[in-house]
Amino acid sequence: MIQGSCRLWNISILAVVFLSIYNIILTLKLMYSPECPRHAPVRPPLKAAKCDPQRPAYSKNEPIFRLDPRLGRWDARLQYKLFDNILVGERFASLSDVHRTCLATQSSLEKMASLIEVSANWDGPISLATFAASDDELSALLLYILFLRECNAKIREQVSFHFAYPKDRRPKNVNIDLDRLAEMSCANPISALQHLVKQYLTSTTKWRKKLPYPQNHLRNLARKNCQSKFVFLTDVDIIPSRGMAEKLDVFLETAKCAGLCAYVIPTYEIDERVRFPPNKTELVRLANKGLARPFHHKVFIYNQFATNFTKWQNTADPVQEVHVSHTVTNFEFLYEPFYVAPDTVPPHDERFVGYGYTRNSQVYEMFVAGYEFLVLSPIFTCHWGLQVKKTRPPWREHQNNLNRKQFDGFKREIFAKYDKDPLNMMSKRKN
Ligand SMILES: *[C@@H]1O[C@H](CO)[C@@H](O)[C@H](O)[C@H]1NC(C)=O
Ligand SMILES: *[C@@H]1O[C@H](CO)[C@@H](O)[C@H](O)[C@H]1NC(C)=O
């Protein structure tokens, strides 16, 4: 009897000791585990994806994205955290050595599907900066990036991704749903995106819509991660004409520019029903039928007017190789062409956040600094859809008004910096 209870006592002690030691071992393991999930939010569990046999398998122990939200670098006003190269295209570095021009662009999740068409037509390196302001949005964004890479070899190879978030919205709990990824169909990237966007928007619509999108921060982030000598800065829904990177290589090899030059690439908007024009002849044919027209022609004509599309369309091209069609002679305030230039051009001023004065203020500074704008032919870019004037939502109007006030200070600084006022901005009260 006594012996029996003594043995029971011993077994209990043994069990307690064993459990304690086991507990300590587990704790130690957790502490030193390289995969402590609290601090590695962007490391999804492994799950093989079906659909494309080419889809890369993710290793369980390697993070897919190089993104620790506690790190990153600050912008000049400590408003945003910026992350370079969170995921680098397999050939981004080697393509940057081969090609003279890097396409720098920025996109929110909503527009990200355009990257498929951009990369289809552009064979050089692409530097893309993107933005998210909530855990849900970032989770969806990273998931969609993986989806694009898995379904599209060109995106996987050419694109280097960068990221920014606003300081008050540091991502805390990011969870990439790889089960979901396996179910997304490569055949339908647009509807896959719409599903994702719908899901995260339900929780965030109100504040997210009003939160200014830091366009210029993202532009600088994309630009400065380009490694080629020339940068072609676009918005992600601006689609380059086919084979543009190689054609620019040939042109830029011999292009002689004595001073400060930017090469303008004309931008058209095209009817949703047409095929993407394979060449300038076809584009001009579409324009003559009213199925293509200069970008923002109806919405805001100053946007591209100085490019002189009439001249561009009517001048017969002496050669099919890229060449300068003409020089911009009637530069006007608010002109904002997409251009190719060495990345020594002035930065995009980051006091402009949200809509209004983001690109045209930078082009304005170039003009004051003495840049010449040379229009190239027969290459071009297109934006899908003929744009019509819509009333702006109030939040957008509000952002525009704030930026207009910022512009008053900006133009005075430009005047002080260059001591020139070619457009008489200092005597004008309007704009
Ligand atoms: C331009 O594209 C059209 C339509 O595909 C084609 O018929 C034409 O031959 C092309 N022209 C040139 C110069 O490549
Ligand atoms: C466009 O070019 C034509 C022909 O050279 C010229 O007459 C016209 O003034 C130009 N317009 C602009 C806006 O540059």
Coordinates of C-alpha atoms and ligand atoms in Angstrom, one line a residue:
M1 CA 0.0 0.0 0.0
I2 CA 2.6 2.5 1.1
Q3 CA 5.0 1.2 -1.5
G4 CA 2.3 1.5 -4.1
S5 CA 1.6 5.2 -3.4
C6 CA 5.3 5.9 -3.2
R7 CA 5.8 4.5 -6.7
L8 CA 2.9 6.6 -7.9
W9 CA 4.5 9.6 -6.3
N10 CA 7.8 8.9 -8.0
I11 CA 6.1 8.5 -11.4
S12 CA 4.3 11.9 -10.9
I13 CA 7.6 13.6 -10.0
L14 CA 9.2 12.1 -13.0
A15 CA 6.3 13.2 -15.2
V16 CA 6.5 16.8 -13.9
V17 CA 10.2 16.9 -14.4
F18 CA 9.9 15.5 -17.9
L19 CA 7.2 17.9 -18.9
S20 CA 9.1 20.9 -17.5
I21 CA 12.2 20.0 -19.4
Y22 CA 10.1 19.4 -22.5
N23 CA 8.6 22.8 -22.0
I24 CA 11.9 24.5 -21.7
I25 CA 13.2 22.8 -24.8
L26 CA 10.1 24.0 -26.8
T27 CA 10.5 27.5 -25.5
L28 CA 14.1 27.6 -26.5
K29 CA 13.3 26.2 -29.9
L30 CA 10.7 28.9 -30.4
M31 CA 13.0 31.6 -29.3
Y32 CA 15.8 30.6 -31.6
S33 CA 13.7 29.4 -34.5
P34 CA 14.6 31.3 -37.7
E35 CA 10.9 31.2 -38.4
C36 CA 9.3 33.1 -35.6
P37 CA 6.0 34.0 -37.2
R38 CA 5.4 37.2 -35.2
H39 CA 8.4 38.9 -36.9
A40 CA 8.2 37.3 -40.3
P41 CA 4.7 38.2 -41.4
V42 CA 5.4 38.0 -45.1
R43 CA 6.6 34.4 -45.1
P44 CA 3.6 32.2 -46.2
P45 CA 3.4 28.5 -45.6
L46 CA 4.4 26.2 -48.4
K47 CA 1.7 25.2 -50.8
A48 CA 2.4 24.0 -54.3
A49 CA 0.3 25.8 -56.9
K50 CA -1.4 24.0 -59.7
C51 CA -2.2 25.4 -63.2
D52 CA 1.2 26.2 -64.5
P53 CA 3.9 23.5 -64.3
Q54 CA 6.4 26.3 -64.6
R55 CA 5.2 27.8 -61.3
P56 CA 8.1 28.1 -58.9
A57 CA 7.9 26.2 -55.7
Y58 CA 8.4 28.3 -52.6
S59 CA 10.7 27.0 -50.0
K60 CA 9.3 26.9 -46.5
N61 CA 12.3 28.5 -44.8
E62 CA 13.0 31.3 -47.2
P63 CA 11.0 34.4 -47.2
I64 CA 9.5 35.2 -50.6
F65 CA 9.5 38.9 -50.1
R66 CA 12.4 40.8 -48.6
L67 CA 10.1 43.0 -46.6
D68 CA 10.3 43.5 -42.8
P69 CA 7.9 46.4 -42.2
R70 CA 9.9 47.4 -39.1
L71 CA 12.9 48.3 -41.4
G72 CA 12.9 50.2 -44.6
R73 CA 14.0 53.8 -45.2
W74 CA 12.1 57.0 -44.5
D75 CA 11.2 59.6 -47.0
A76 CA 12.5 63.2 -46.4
R77 CA 9.4 64.1 -44.3
L78 CA 9.1 60.9 -42.3
Q79 CA 5.7 60.2 -43.7
Y80 CA 6.4 57.0 -45.6
K81 CA 8.5 53.9 -45.3
L82 CA 10.2 52.8 -48.5
F83 CA 11.5 49.4 -49.4
D84 CA 13.7 48.7 -52.3
N85 CA 13.7 45.4 -54.3
I86 CA 11.2 43.4 -52.1
L87 CA 11.2 40.9 -54.9
V88 CA 13.6 41.0 -57.9
G89 CA 13.0 39.6 -61.3
E90 CA 15.3 36.7 -62.1
R91 CA 16.9 38.6 -65.0
F92 CA 16.4 42.2 -63.8
A93 CA 20.1 42.7 -63.1
S94 CA 21.3 41.1 -66.3
L95 CA 18.7 42.9 -68.5
S96 CA 19.8 46.2 -66.9
D97 CA 23.3 45.5 -68.1
V98 CA 22.1 44.8 -71.6
H99 CA 19.5 47.5 -72.2
R100 CA 20.0 51.2 -72.2
T101 CA 16.6 52.0 -70.8
C102 CA 14.8 50.9 -67.7
L103 CA 11.0 51.3 -67.5
A104 CA 10.1 52.8 -64.2
T105 CA 6.5 52.7 -63.1
Q106 CA 4.2 52.7 -60.2
S107 CA 0.9 51.1 -59.5
S108 CA -1.7 50.4 -56.8
L109 CA -3.1 46.9 -56.6
E110 CA -6.2 47.9 -58.5
K111 CA -4.2 48.6 -61.7
M112 CA -1.6 46.0 -61.3
A113 CA -2.9 43.7 -64.1
S114 CA -1.7 46.2 -66.7
L115 CA 1.8 45.0 -65.9
I116 CA 1.0 41.9 -68.1
E117 CA 0.6 44.0 -71.2
V118 CA 3.5 46.3 -70.3
S119 CA 5.9 43.4 -69.9
A120 CA 4.6 41.7 -73.0
N121 CA 5.7 44.7 -75.1
W122 CA 8.8 45.8 -73.2
D123 CA 11.7 43.4 -73.1
G124 CA 14.0 45.4 -70.9
P125 CA 14.1 45.8 -67.1
I126 CA 11.1 47.1 -65.3
S127 CA 11.2 48.8 -61.9
L128 CA 7.8 48.9 -60.3
A129 CA 6.9 50.7 -57.0
T130 CA 3.7 49.9 -55.3
F131 CA 1.8 50.9 -52.2
A132 CA -0.6 49.5 -49.5
A133 CA -2.0 50.9 -46.4
S134 CA -3.6 48.0 -44.5
D135 CA -2.7 44.4 -43.6
D136 CA -5.5 43.2 -45.9
E137 CA -4.4 45.4 -48.8
L138 CA -0.8 44.3 -48.5
S139 CA -1.7 40.7 -48.2
A140 CA -3.8 40.9 -51.3
L141 CA -1.0 42.9 -53.1
L142 CA 1.7 40.4 -52.3
L143 CA -0.5 37.5 -53.3
Y144 CA -1.3 39.1 -56.6
I145 CA 2.4 39.8 -57.3
L146 CA 3.1 36.1 -56.7
F147 CA 0.2 35.2 -59.0
L148 CA 1.5 37.5 -61.8
R149 CA 4.9 36.0 -61.5
E150 CA 3.7 32.5 -61.5
C151 CA 1.5 32.9 -64.5
N152 CA 3.9 35.1 -66.5
A153 CA 7.5 34.3 -67.2
K154 CA 8.2 37.9 -68.4
I155 CA 7.1 39.4 -65.2
R156 CA 9.0 36.8 -63.2
E157 CA 12.2 37.7 -65.1
Q158 CA 12.0 41.4 -65.8
V159 CA 10.3 43.1 -62.9
S160 CA 11.8 44.3 -59.7
F161 CA 9.1 45.3 -57.1
H162 CA 9.4 48.0 -54.5
F163 CA 7.0 49.0 -51.8
A164 CA 5.9 51.9 -49.6
Y165 CA 3.4 52.4 -46.8
P166 CA 2.3 55.4 -44.8
K167 CA 3.9 55.8 -41.4
D168 CA 0.7 55.4 -39.3
R169 CA -0.2 52.2 -41.1
R170 CA 2.7 49.8 -40.5
P171 CA 1.7 46.3 -41.6
K172 CA 1.4 44.0 -38.6
N173 CA -0.2 40.8 -39.6
V174 CA 0.4 40.0 -43.3
N175 CA -0.8 36.7 -44.4
I176 CA -0.4 35.5 -48.0
D177 CA -3.0 32.9 -48.7
L178 CA -1.2 30.4 -50.8
D179 CA -4.2 28.1 -50.9
R180 CA -6.0 30.9 -52.6
L181 CA -3.1 31.4 -55.0
A182 CA -3.4 27.8 -56.1
E183 CA -7.0 28.4 -57.0
M184 CA -6.5 31.6 -59.0
S185 CA -6.6 30.9 -62.7
C186 CA -3.8 32.2 -64.9
A187 CA -6.3 32.3 -67.7
N188 CA -8.2 35.2 -66.1
P189 CA -5.9 37.6 -64.3
I190 CA -8.4 40.5 -64.4
S191 CA -11.2 38.7 -62.6
A192 CA -8.6 37.2 -60.1
L193 CA -7.7 40.8 -59.3
Q194 CA -11.3 42.0 -59.1
H195 CA -12.0 39.3 -56.5
L196 CA -9.0 40.3 -54.4
V197 CA -9.8 44.0 -54.6
K198 CA -13.4 43.5 -53.7
Q199 CA -12.5 41.5 -50.7
Y200 CA -10.1 43.9 -49.1
L201 CA -12.1 47.0 -50.1
T202 CA -15.1 45.9 -48.1
S203 CA -13.2 46.5 -44.9
T204 CA -11.4 49.6 -45.9
T205 CA -13.3 51.5 -48.6
K206 CA -14.1 54.7 -46.7
W207 CA -10.7 55.8 -45.3
R208 CA -8.7 54.1 -48.1
K209 CA -10.3 56.1 -50.9
K210 CA -9.5 59.4 -49.2
L211 CA -6.0 58.4 -48.2
P212 CA -3.7 60.2 -50.6
Y213 CA -1.7 57.9 -52.9
P214 CA 1.9 59.1 -52.8
Q215 CA 2.5 59.1 -56.6
N216 CA 5.7 61.0 -56.5
H217 CA 7.3 59.0 -53.7
L218 CA 6.6 55.9 -55.8
R219 CA 7.9 57.4 -58.9
N220 CA 11.2 58.3 -57.3
L221 CA 11.4 54.9 -55.7
A222 CA 10.9 53.2 -59.1
R223 CA 13.3 55.6 -60.8
K224 CA 16.1 55.3 -58.4
N225 CA 16.0 51.5 -58.5
C226 CA 16.6 51.5 -62.2
Q227 CA 20.2 50.4 -63.1
S228 CA 20.3 51.5 -66.7
K229 CA 21.5 54.8 -67.9
F230 CA 18.2 56.0 -69.2
V231 CA 14.8 55.8 -67.5
F232 CA 11.4 55.8 -69.1
L233 CA 9.0 56.8 -66.4
T234 CA 5.3 55.9 -67.0
D235 CA 2.2 55.1 -65.1
V236 CA 1.4 51.4 -65.2
D237 CA -1.6 51.7 -67.5
I238 CA 0.6 53.3 -70.2
I239 CA 1.4 50.5 -72.6
P240 CA 4.6 50.8 -74.7
S241 CA 4.5 49.9 -78.4
R242 CA 6.0 46.6 -79.3
G243 CA 9.7 46.0 -79.1
M244 CA 10.3 49.5 -77.8
A245 CA 13.3 48.6 -75.5
E246 CA 15.4 47.2 -78.3
K247 CA 14.5 50.0 -80.7
L248 CA 15.5 52.6 -78.0
D249 CA 18.8 50.7 -77.6
V250 CA 19.6 51.3 -81.2
F251 CA 18.6 54.9 -81.1
L252 CA 20.3 55.8 -77.9
E253 CA 23.6 54.2 -79.0
T254 CA 24.1 57.0 -81.5
A255 CA 21.7 59.7 -80.2
K256 CA 23.7 62.9 -79.9
C257 CA 22.4 65.5 -77.6
A258 CA 24.6 68.4 -76.8
G259 CA 22.8 69.7 -73.8
L260 CA 19.9 68.6 -71.6
C261 CA 17.5 66.4 -73.6
A262 CA 14.4 64.4 -72.9
Y263 CA 12.9 62.1 -75.6
V264 CA 9.2 62.4 -75.6
I265 CA 7.2 59.3 -76.6
P266 CA 3.7 60.2 -77.8
T267 CA 0.8 58.8 -75.8
Y268 CA -2.5 58.0 -77.3
E269 CA -5.7 56.7 -75.8
I270 CA -7.4 54.0 -77.8
D271 CA -10.9 52.6 -78.0
E272 CA -11.4 49.4 -75.9
R273 CA -12.7 47.6 -78.9
V274 CA -9.7 47.8 -81.1
R275 CA -6.6 45.6 -81.2
F276 CA -3.4 47.2 -79.8
P277 CA -1.9 48.9 -82.8
P278 CA 1.2 46.9 -83.9
N279 CA 2.8 50.0 -85.5
K280 CA 2.5 53.7 -86.1
T281 CA 0.7 53.2 -89.5
E282 CA -2.0 51.3 -87.7
L283 CA -2.2 53.8 -84.9
V284 CA -2.6 56.7 -87.3
R285 CA -5.3 54.7 -89.2
L286 CA -7.2 54.3 -85.9
A287 CA -6.8 58.0 -85.1
N288 CA -8.3 58.9 -88.5
K289 CA -11.3 56.7 -87.7
G290 CA -11.8 58.3 -84.3
L291 CA -10.7 55.1 -82.5
A292 CA -7.5 56.7 -81.1
R293 CA -6.6 60.2 -80.0
P294 CA -3.9 62.0 -78.0
F295 CA -4.0 61.1 -74.4
H296 CA -6.4 63.2 -72.3
H297 CA -7.4 65.1 -75.4
K298 CA -10.9 65.6 -74.1
V299 CA -10.2 65.6 -70.4
F300 CA -7.4 68.0 -70.2
I301 CA -5.8 69.0 -73.5
Y302 CA -2.7 70.8 -72.1
N303 CA -1.6 67.4 -70.7
Q304 CA 0.0 66.4 -74.0
F305 CA -0.8 69.2 -76.4
A306 CA 2.7 70.6 -76.8
T307 CA 3.8 67.2 -78.3
N308 CA 2.1 68.3 -81.5
F309 CA 0.3 65.1 -82.6
T310 CA -0.8 66.6 -85.9
K311 CA 2.8 67.1 -86.8
W312 CA 3.8 63.6 -85.5
Q313 CA 1.0 61.9 -87.5
N314 CA 1.5 63.9 -90.7
T315 CA 5.2 63.6 -90.9
A316 CA 6.2 60.7 -93.1
D317 CA 8.9 58.7 -91.3
P318 CA 12.1 58.6 -93.4
V319 CA 13.1 55.4 -91.7
Q320 CA 11.4 52.7 -89.6
E321 CA 14.1 53.0 -87.0
V322 CA 13.5 55.3 -84.0
H323 CA 14.4 58.9 -84.8
V324 CA 13.5 62.4 -83.7
S325 CA 10.4 63.6 -85.4
H326 CA 10.5 67.1 -84.2
T327 CA 11.3 69.3 -81.2
V328 CA 8.7 70.7 -78.8
T329 CA 8.5 74.4 -79.6
N330 CA 5.4 75.5 -77.7
F331 CA 6.0 74.3 -74.2
E332 CA 3.2 75.3 -71.9
F333 CA 2.6 75.0 -68.3
L334 CA 0.8 71.7 -67.3
Y335 CA 2.4 69.8 -70.1
E336 CA 3.3 66.3 -68.9
P337 CA 4.6 64.0 -71.6
F338 CA 6.1 60.6 -70.9
Y339 CA 9.8 60.8 -71.8
V340 CA 13.1 58.9 -71.8
A341 CA 16.0 60.6 -70.2
P342 CA 19.1 59.9 -68.1
D343 CA 18.0 59.8 -64.5
T344 CA 19.8 63.0 -63.8
V345 CA 16.5 64.9 -64.4
P346 CA 15.0 66.6 -61.3
P347 CA 13.3 64.3 -58.9
H348 CA 9.5 64.3 -58.5
D349 CA 8.8 66.7 -55.7
E350 CA 7.4 64.7 -52.8
R351 CA 5.4 67.5 -51.2
F352 CA 2.8 66.8 -53.9
V353 CA 0.9 63.8 -52.5
G354 CA -2.3 62.4 -54.0
Y355 CA -3.7 64.0 -57.2
G356 CA -2.6 67.2 -58.9
Y357 CA 0.7 68.8 -59.9
T358 CA 2.6 65.5 -59.5
R359 CA 4.1 65.0 -62.9
N360 CA 3.7 68.4 -64.5
S361 CA 5.5 70.1 -61.7
Q362 CA 8.6 67.9 -62.5
V363 CA 8.3 68.6 -66.2
Y364 CA 8.0 72.3 -65.5
E365 CA 11.2 72.2 -63.5
M366 CA 12.9 70.4 -66.4
F367 CA 11.8 73.2 -68.8
V368 CA 13.0 75.9 -66.5
A369 CA 16.3 74.0 -66.1
G370 CA 16.8 74.2 -69.8
Y371 CA 15.8 70.8 -71.1
E372 CA 14.8 70.3 -74.7
F373 CA 12.0 68.0 -75.5
L374 CA 12.5 65.9 -78.6
V375 CA 9.6 63.9 -79.9
L376 CA 10.5 60.4 -81.1
S377 CA 8.9 58.4 -83.9
P378 CA 7.6 55.8 -84.9
I379 CA 7.3 54.5 -81.3
F380 CA 4.4 55.4 -79.1
T381 CA 2.5 54.4 -76.0
C382 CA -1.2 53.8 -75.5
H383 CA -3.7 54.0 -72.7
W384 CA -6.9 51.8 -73.0
G385 CA -10.2 53.7 -73.3
L386 CA -11.2 57.0 -74.8
Q387 CA -11.3 59.3 -71.8
V388 CA -14.3 61.6 -71.2
K389 CA -14.6 64.4 -68.7
K390 CA -16.1 63.2 -65.5
T391 CA -16.8 65.2 -62.4
R392 CA -14.1 64.5 -59.9
P393 CA -15.0 63.0 -56.6
P394 CA -14.7 65.6 -53.7
W395 CA -11.8 63.8 -52.1
R396 CA -9.9 64.2 -55.3
E397 CA -10.8 67.8 -55.7
H398 CA -9.6 68.3 -52.2
Q399 CA -6.2 66.8 -52.9
N400 CA -5.9 68.9 -56.0
N401 CA -6.6 72.0 -54.0
L402 CA -4.0 71.2 -51.4
N403 CA -1.4 70.5 -54.1
R404 CA -2.2 73.8 -55.9
K405 CA -1.3 75.6 -52.7
Q406 CA 1.9 73.6 -52.6
F407 CA 2.7 74.6 -56.1
D408 CA 2.8 78.3 -55.2
G409 CA 5.7 77.6 -52.9
F410 CA 7.2 75.2 -55.4
K411 CA 7.3 77.7 -58.3
R412 CA 8.9 80.3 -56.1
E413 CA 11.6 77.8 -55.2
I414 CA 12.2 76.9 -58.8
F415 CA 12.5 80.6 -59.6
A416 CA 15.0 81.1 -56.8
K417 CA 17.0 78.0 -57.8
Y418 CA 17.3 78.7 -61.6
D419 CA 16.8 82.4 -61.6
K420 CA 14.7 82.1 -64.7
D421 CA 11.0 82.4 -65.3
P422 CA 10.4 81.5 -68.9
L423 CA 6.7 81.0 -68.6
N424 CA 6.2 84.2 -66.5
M425 CA 4.9 82.2 -63.6
M426 CA 5.9 84.7 -61.0
S427 CA 3.7 87.4 -62.4
K428 CA 0.7 85.2 -63.0
R429 CA -1.9 84.7 -60.4
K430 CA -3.9 82.0 -62.1
N431 CA -3.2 78.2 -62.5
Ligands
LIG1 C1 1.6 47.7 -89.6 O1 0.5 46.9 -89.1 C2 -0.4 46.5 -90.1 C3 -1.6 45.8 -89.3 O2 -1.2 44.7 -88.7 C4 0.2 45.7 -91.1 O3 -0.7 45.3 -92.1 C5 1.4 46.5 -91.8 O4 2.1 45.7 -92.7 C6 2.3 47.0 -90.7 N1 3.2 48.0 -91.3 C7 4.5 48.0 -91.1 C8 5.3 49.1 -91.8 O5 5.1 47.2 -90.4
LIG2 C1 2.4 71.9 -84.7 O1 3.1 71.8 -85.9 C2 2.6 72.7 -86.9 C3 3.3 72.4 -88.2 O2 4.7 72.5 -88.0 C4 2.7 74.1 -86.4 O3 2.1 75.0 -87.4 C5 1.9 74.3 -85.1 O4 2.1 75.5 -84.6 C6 2.4 73.2 -84.1 N1 1.6 73.3 -82.9 C7 2.1 73.2 -81.7 C8 1.1 73.2 -80.6 O5 3.3 73.0 -81.5

